[in-house]
Amino acid sequence: MEQIMRNFFLFLSNNKPLTKAAKKYGFRFGASRFVAGVDINGAAEKIKELNDKGFEVTVDHLGEFIDNEEEARQSTEECIHAIKVIAEKDLNAQLSLKLTSLGMDISYELVMGNMRRILQTGKEYGVIVTIDMEDYERTEQTLTIFKSLRQEFDNLGTVLQAYLYRVEEDLDALNEFNPYLRLVKGAYKESEKVAFPNKQDVDENYKKIIKKNLLNGNYTAVATHDDDIIAYTKELEKTHAIPRDQFEFQMLYGIRIELQERLIEAGYKVRVYMPYGDDWFGYNMRRLAERPANVAFVLKGIFKK
């Protein structure tokens, strides 16, 4: 049943008509649980609240299915604006973004130009920018762009997904760049030809790449809500004397808040992934797919309205 629900929500996340309708309809279906607001100023208030509790943040301006240069330009301007707001308000926050929102599906020149503008702004204001990973068909191009830009900018990180067979090879290929990497299980529906179909295999591969990246001496963001993965990372820290300034735990805004607080109390760095914007539908559906327990919170929100 859980797998059926996962597939259902992943199917919805890729539905363009529903995405467009959701933007017009506004925050419904539990969006406010996972999304911090419609603009960066609203999100900034929540970032400050989290900072005051000891959390660090990465913000993501949501955008799905951008297919023209004007929308890509607008998304770029929003990213630049977000960096400036982070700096002006002295927030402990970074920026995350998707290359498709900046025109990757339109042209290489367009996305590279937009990324350079964002990274230059981030460099000026001391803000790190992380390229989110998308579906498998965009993995190679995303990593090619990362490698190219990483030679120009130090304030750049990216994401690797443990459910892909290729991930260990990608980790090896990136090692020469001394990368800032966020390691995740993966949130897209992929073919068994390219991704592990079984959770146990994904978990084992996830542990393998966490260990490898930490022992390579690279900064590692372990993005998970899985108690077993968190315990495994803590054990690596003890066994290999890994300093706590070499890694952090990352968790999604609005999910397992008590666990986040316990990690902070234990002295670990925790960064909250905080999305904002009106293009929330695809993101929201993927969160429901990842954790069916979230559906209960969404239903409560609907019936309260």
Short mmCIF file of C-alpha atoms in Angstrom, two decimals:
data_model
loop_
_atom_site.label_atom_id
_atom_site.label_comp_id
_atom_site.label_asym_id
_atom_site.label_seq_id
_atom_site.Cartn_x
_atom_site.Cartn_y
_atom_site.Cartn_z
CA MET A 1 0.00 0.00 0.00
CA GLU A 2 2.84 2.38 0.90
CA GLN A 3 4.49 1.85 -2.50
CA ILE A 4 1.17 2.50 -4.27
CA MET A 5 0.80 5.80 -2.41
CA ARG A 6 4.39 6.73 -3.22
CA ASN A 7 3.86 6.09 -6.92
CA PHE A 8 0.59 8.02 -6.87
CA PHE A 9 2.12 11.16 -5.35
CA LEU A 10 5.16 10.98 -7.61
CA PHE A 11 2.81 10.80 -10.58
CA LEU A 12 1.01 13.91 -9.34
CA SER A 13 4.30 15.74 -8.81
CA ASN A 14 5.02 15.57 -12.56
CA ASN A 15 1.58 16.77 -13.64
CA LYS A 16 1.94 20.16 -15.34
CA PRO A 17 -1.79 21.09 -15.43
CA LEU A 18 -2.13 20.40 -11.70
CA THR A 19 1.02 22.40 -11.00
CA LYS A 20 -0.37 25.41 -12.87
CA ALA A 21 -3.74 25.08 -11.17
CA ALA A 22 -2.12 24.89 -7.74
CA LYS A 23 -0.26 28.17 -8.33
CA LYS A 24 -3.59 29.89 -8.97
CA TYR A 25 -5.36 28.13 -6.10
CA GLY A 26 -2.85 29.19 -3.48
CA PHE A 27 -1.60 27.40 -0.37
CA ARG A 28 -3.83 24.39 0.13
CA PHE A 29 -3.38 20.64 0.62
CA GLY A 30 -0.96 21.13 3.48
CA ALA A 31 1.49 23.31 1.56
CA SER A 32 2.06 25.60 4.52
CA ARG A 33 3.40 22.66 6.52
CA PHE A 34 6.33 22.20 4.15
CA VAL A 35 6.65 25.63 2.46
CA ALA A 36 7.70 28.73 4.41
CA GLY A 37 5.71 31.31 2.45
CA VAL A 38 5.25 32.89 -0.94
CA ASP A 39 8.27 35.23 -0.85
CA ILE A 40 11.74 35.52 0.68
CA ASN A 41 10.71 38.23 3.13
CA GLY A 42 8.12 35.92 4.66
CA ALA A 43 10.62 33.07 4.69
CA ALA A 44 13.25 35.34 6.29
CA GLU A 45 11.14 35.67 9.43
CA LYS A 46 11.04 31.89 9.79
CA ILE A 47 14.78 31.64 9.07
CA LYS A 48 15.45 34.10 11.91
CA GLU A 49 13.28 32.03 14.26
CA LEU A 50 15.23 28.89 13.39
CA ASN A 51 18.59 30.67 13.66
CA ASP A 52 17.65 31.83 17.15
CA LYS A 53 17.11 28.17 18.11
CA GLY A 54 20.52 27.16 16.79
CA PHE A 55 19.53 25.91 13.35
CA GLU A 56 21.13 26.83 10.06
CA VAL A 57 19.02 27.00 6.89
CA THR A 58 19.15 26.58 3.15
CA VAL A 59 16.37 28.30 1.19
CA ASP A 60 14.95 27.19 -2.13
CA HIS A 61 12.72 29.31 -4.36
CA LEU A 62 10.39 26.71 -5.83
CA GLY A 63 10.01 26.43 -9.59
CA GLU A 64 8.81 23.57 -11.78
CA PHE A 65 8.57 23.13 -15.55
CA ILE A 66 10.18 26.41 -16.61
CA ASP A 67 10.34 26.35 -20.41
CA ASN A 68 11.07 29.91 -21.53
CA GLU A 69 13.88 32.41 -21.08
CA GLU A 70 11.77 35.04 -19.34
CA GLU A 71 10.73 32.68 -16.55
CA ALA A 72 14.35 31.51 -16.20
CA ARG A 73 15.44 35.14 -15.94
CA GLN A 74 12.82 35.84 -13.29
CA SER A 75 13.93 32.81 -11.30
CA THR A 76 17.54 34.01 -11.52
CA GLU A 77 16.57 37.47 -10.25
CA GLU A 78 14.71 35.86 -7.36
CA CYS A 79 17.78 33.83 -6.38
CA ILE A 80 19.94 36.96 -6.46
CA HIS A 81 17.35 38.82 -4.39
CA ALA A 82 17.23 35.97 -1.85
CA ILE A 83 21.01 36.09 -1.41
CA LYS A 84 20.87 39.84 -0.78
CA VAL A 85 18.06 39.46 1.76
CA ILE A 86 20.04 36.76 3.58
CA ALA A 87 23.02 39.11 3.77
CA GLU A 88 21.07 42.26 4.65
CA LYS A 89 19.20 40.54 7.48
CA ASP A 90 22.37 38.78 8.65
CA LEU A 91 20.75 35.35 8.44
CA ASN A 92 22.61 32.07 8.84
CA ALA A 93 21.42 30.64 5.55
CA GLN A 94 22.50 29.31 2.19
CA LEU A 95 20.72 29.01 -1.16
CA SER A 96 19.58 25.87 -2.96
CA LEU A 97 18.33 25.86 -6.54
CA LYS A 98 17.36 23.63 -9.44
CA LEU A 99 19.08 24.13 -12.78
CA THR A 100 15.83 23.54 -14.68
CA SER A 101 14.43 26.66 -13.01
CA LEU A 102 17.31 28.63 -14.55
CA GLY A 103 16.89 27.33 -18.09
CA MET A 104 18.89 24.09 -18.26
CA ASP A 105 16.26 22.50 -20.49
CA ILE A 106 16.34 25.53 -22.79
CA SER A 107 20.06 26.00 -23.47
CA TYR A 108 23.48 25.44 -21.91
CA GLU A 109 24.46 29.07 -22.49
CA LEU A 110 21.36 30.34 -20.72
CA VAL A 111 21.74 28.25 -17.57
CA MET A 112 25.49 28.90 -17.34
CA GLY A 113 24.98 32.66 -17.67
CA ASN A 114 22.28 32.65 -15.01
CA MET A 115 24.33 30.49 -12.66
CA ARG A 116 27.38 32.72 -12.97
CA ARG A 117 25.32 35.77 -12.00
CA ILE A 118 23.94 33.96 -8.95
CA LEU A 119 27.31 32.57 -7.88
CA GLN A 120 29.01 35.92 -8.29
CA THR A 121 26.40 37.50 -6.04
CA GLY A 122 26.82 34.66 -3.56
CA LYS A 123 30.58 35.16 -3.60
CA GLU A 124 30.21 38.89 -2.92
CA TYR A 125 27.89 38.29 0.05
CA GLY A 126 29.49 35.10 1.40
CA VAL A 127 26.55 32.80 0.62
CA ILE A 128 27.03 29.18 -0.48
CA VAL A 129 24.85 27.94 -3.35
CA THR A 130 23.91 24.26 -3.71
CA ILE A 131 22.67 22.78 -6.98
CA ASP A 132 19.82 20.39 -6.20
CA MET A 133 19.78 17.12 -8.12
CA GLU A 134 16.74 16.37 -10.23
CA ASP A 135 15.66 13.23 -12.12
CA TYR A 136 18.07 10.74 -13.65
CA GLU A 137 17.95 12.09 -17.20
CA ARG A 138 19.35 15.39 -15.93
CA THR A 139 22.04 13.95 -13.66
CA GLU A 140 24.92 13.93 -16.14
CA GLN A 141 24.29 17.46 -17.36
CA THR A 142 23.92 18.73 -13.80
CA LEU A 143 27.27 17.27 -12.78
CA THR A 144 28.96 18.59 -15.93
CA ILE A 145 27.73 22.09 -15.09
CA PHE A 146 28.81 21.71 -11.47
CA LYS A 147 32.35 20.63 -12.44
CA SER A 148 32.70 23.55 -14.84
CA LEU A 149 31.44 26.17 -12.38
CA ARG A 150 33.35 24.69 -9.44
CA GLN A 151 36.59 25.63 -11.20
CA GLU A 152 35.44 29.27 -11.12
CA PHE A 153 33.61 29.47 -7.77
CA ASP A 154 34.37 28.06 -4.32
CA ASN A 155 30.91 28.83 -2.95
CA LEU A 156 29.24 25.98 -4.85
CA GLY A 157 27.94 22.57 -3.77
CA THR A 158 25.71 19.91 -5.25
CA VAL A 159 23.71 16.79 -4.41
CA LEU A 160 24.17 13.08 -5.03
CA GLN A 161 21.36 10.52 -4.79
CA ALA A 162 22.03 7.15 -3.16
CA TYR A 163 19.35 5.24 -5.06
CA LEU A 164 21.23 5.59 -8.36
CA TYR A 165 23.62 2.79 -9.34
CA ARG A 166 26.06 5.38 -10.68
CA VAL A 167 26.39 7.42 -7.48
CA GLU A 168 29.64 5.89 -6.19
CA GLU A 169 31.37 6.57 -9.51
CA ASP A 170 30.05 10.14 -9.42
CA LEU A 171 31.41 10.53 -5.89
CA ASP A 172 34.84 9.40 -7.06
CA ALA A 173 34.74 11.75 -10.04
CA LEU A 174 33.90 14.74 -7.84
CA ASN A 175 36.55 14.06 -5.21
CA GLU A 176 39.21 16.12 -6.99
CA PHE A 177 37.04 19.22 -6.54
CA ASN A 178 37.01 18.86 -2.72
CA PRO A 179 33.25 19.23 -3.01
CA TYR A 180 30.59 20.41 -0.60
CA LEU A 181 28.08 17.58 -1.07
CA ARG A 182 24.57 16.97 0.16
CA LEU A 183 23.91 13.22 0.14
CA VAL A 184 20.29 12.08 -0.13
CA LYS A 185 18.40 8.87 -0.81
CA GLY A 186 16.52 10.30 -3.82
CA ALA A 187 12.96 11.51 -4.33
CA TYR A 188 12.08 10.82 -7.99
CA LYS A 189 10.46 7.79 -9.59
CA GLU A 190 13.20 6.06 -11.58
CA SER A 191 13.50 2.89 -13.63
CA GLU A 192 15.07 -0.21 -12.08
CA LYS A 193 17.57 0.07 -14.93
CA VAL A 194 19.18 3.09 -13.24
CA ALA A 195 18.12 2.96 -9.59
CA PHE A 196 17.87 0.45 -6.76
CA PRO A 197 14.22 -0.61 -6.44
CA ASN A 198 14.49 -1.88 -2.85
CA LYS A 199 14.77 0.37 0.21
CA GLN A 200 17.33 -1.89 1.89
CA ASP A 201 19.69 -1.61 -1.07
CA VAL A 202 19.26 2.17 -1.17
CA ASP A 203 20.01 2.41 2.55
CA GLU A 204 23.18 0.32 2.24
CA ASN A 205 24.38 2.37 -0.73
CA TYR A 206 23.58 5.55 1.19
CA LYS A 207 25.74 4.44 4.12
CA LYS A 208 28.55 3.52 1.72
CA ILE A 209 28.70 6.97 0.11
CA ILE A 210 28.38 8.80 3.44
CA LYS A 211 31.37 6.89 4.77
CA LYS A 212 33.38 7.34 1.60
CA ASN A 213 32.83 11.09 1.35
CA LEU A 214 33.63 11.64 5.03
CA LEU A 215 36.80 9.55 4.84
CA ASN A 216 37.78 11.45 1.69
CA GLY A 217 37.84 14.49 3.97
CA ASN A 218 35.07 16.33 2.11
CA TYR A 219 32.30 18.33 3.76
CA THR A 220 29.21 16.14 3.95
CA ALA A 221 25.60 17.15 4.45
CA VAL A 222 23.68 14.02 5.45
CA ALA A 223 20.13 14.84 4.38
CA THR A 224 17.84 12.34 6.06
CA HIS A 225 15.08 11.83 8.61
CA ASP A 226 15.99 8.14 8.97
CA ASP A 227 17.01 7.24 12.54
CA ASP A 228 19.19 4.36 11.33
CA ILE A 229 21.16 6.58 8.92
CA ILE A 230 21.62 9.22 11.62
CA ALA A 231 22.87 6.62 14.09
CA TYR A 232 25.24 5.25 11.45
CA THR A 233 26.68 8.72 10.82
CA LYS A 234 27.19 9.25 14.54
CA GLU A 235 29.03 5.93 14.75
CA LEU A 236 31.30 6.93 11.87
CA GLU A 237 32.07 10.14 13.73
CA LYS A 238 33.21 8.20 16.80
CA THR A 239 35.01 5.35 15.03
CA HIS A 240 36.99 7.55 12.66
CA ALA A 241 37.32 10.65 14.86
CA ILE A 242 35.56 12.79 12.28
CA PRO A 243 35.31 16.42 13.43
CA ARG A 244 31.81 17.81 13.70
CA ASP A 245 32.75 20.78 11.53
CA GLN A 246 33.14 18.36 8.59
CA PHE A 247 29.50 17.32 8.43
CA GLU A 248 25.96 18.35 9.20
CA PHE A 249 22.51 16.82 9.22
CA GLN A 250 19.95 18.34 6.88
CA MET A 251 16.21 17.95 7.28
CA LEU A 252 13.16 19.33 5.55
CA TYR A 253 11.21 22.24 6.94
CA GLY A 254 8.19 21.00 8.87
CA ILE A 255 9.25 17.35 9.15
CA ARG A 256 10.41 15.59 12.36
CA ILE A 257 10.92 18.83 14.23
CA GLU A 258 11.51 17.08 17.57
CA LEU A 259 14.32 15.02 16.05
CA GLN A 260 15.91 18.18 14.68
CA GLU A 261 15.79 19.74 18.13
CA ARG A 262 17.33 16.67 19.79
CA LEU A 263 20.27 16.76 17.38
CA ILE A 264 20.85 20.45 18.13
CA GLU A 265 20.77 19.72 21.86
CA ALA A 266 23.37 16.97 21.31
CA GLY A 267 25.70 19.50 19.69
CA TYR A 268 25.30 18.56 16.03
CA LYS A 269 24.93 21.06 13.23
CA VAL A 270 21.44 20.86 11.70
CA ARG A 271 20.46 22.71 8.56
CA VAL A 272 16.79 23.04 7.64
CA TYR A 273 15.88 22.91 3.95
CA MET A 274 13.27 25.66 3.65
CA PRO A 275 11.40 26.14 0.35
CA TYR A 276 9.26 29.16 -0.45
CA GLY A 277 7.22 30.41 -3.40
CA ASP A 278 3.85 29.82 -5.03
CA ASP A 279 5.06 26.96 -7.25
CA TRP A 280 4.71 24.50 -4.39
CA PHE A 281 2.70 21.61 -5.84
CA GLY A 282 5.45 19.34 -7.24
CA TYR A 283 7.61 19.78 -4.15
CA ASN A 284 4.67 19.07 -1.85
CA MET A 285 3.70 15.88 -3.69
CA ARG A 286 7.27 14.55 -3.47
CA ARG A 287 7.25 15.14 0.30
CA LEU A 288 4.05 13.12 0.58
CA ALA A 289 5.60 10.37 -1.55
CA GLU A 290 8.68 10.21 0.66
CA ARG A 291 6.78 9.95 3.90
CA PRO A 292 3.15 8.74 3.71
CA ALA A 293 2.69 9.68 7.39
CA ASN A 294 2.66 13.29 6.18
CA VAL A 295 -0.68 12.64 4.49
CA ALA A 296 -2.39 12.68 7.89
CA PHE A 297 -1.12 16.21 8.58
CA VAL A 298 -2.27 17.34 5.14
CA LEU A 299 -5.78 15.95 5.63
CA LYS A 300 -6.03 17.71 8.98
CA GLY A 301 -5.10 20.99 7.30
CA ILE A 302 -7.72 20.54 4.58
CA PHE A 303 -10.56 19.83 6.98
CA LYS A 304 -9.65 22.77 9.18
CA LYS A 305 -10.15 25.20 6.28
#
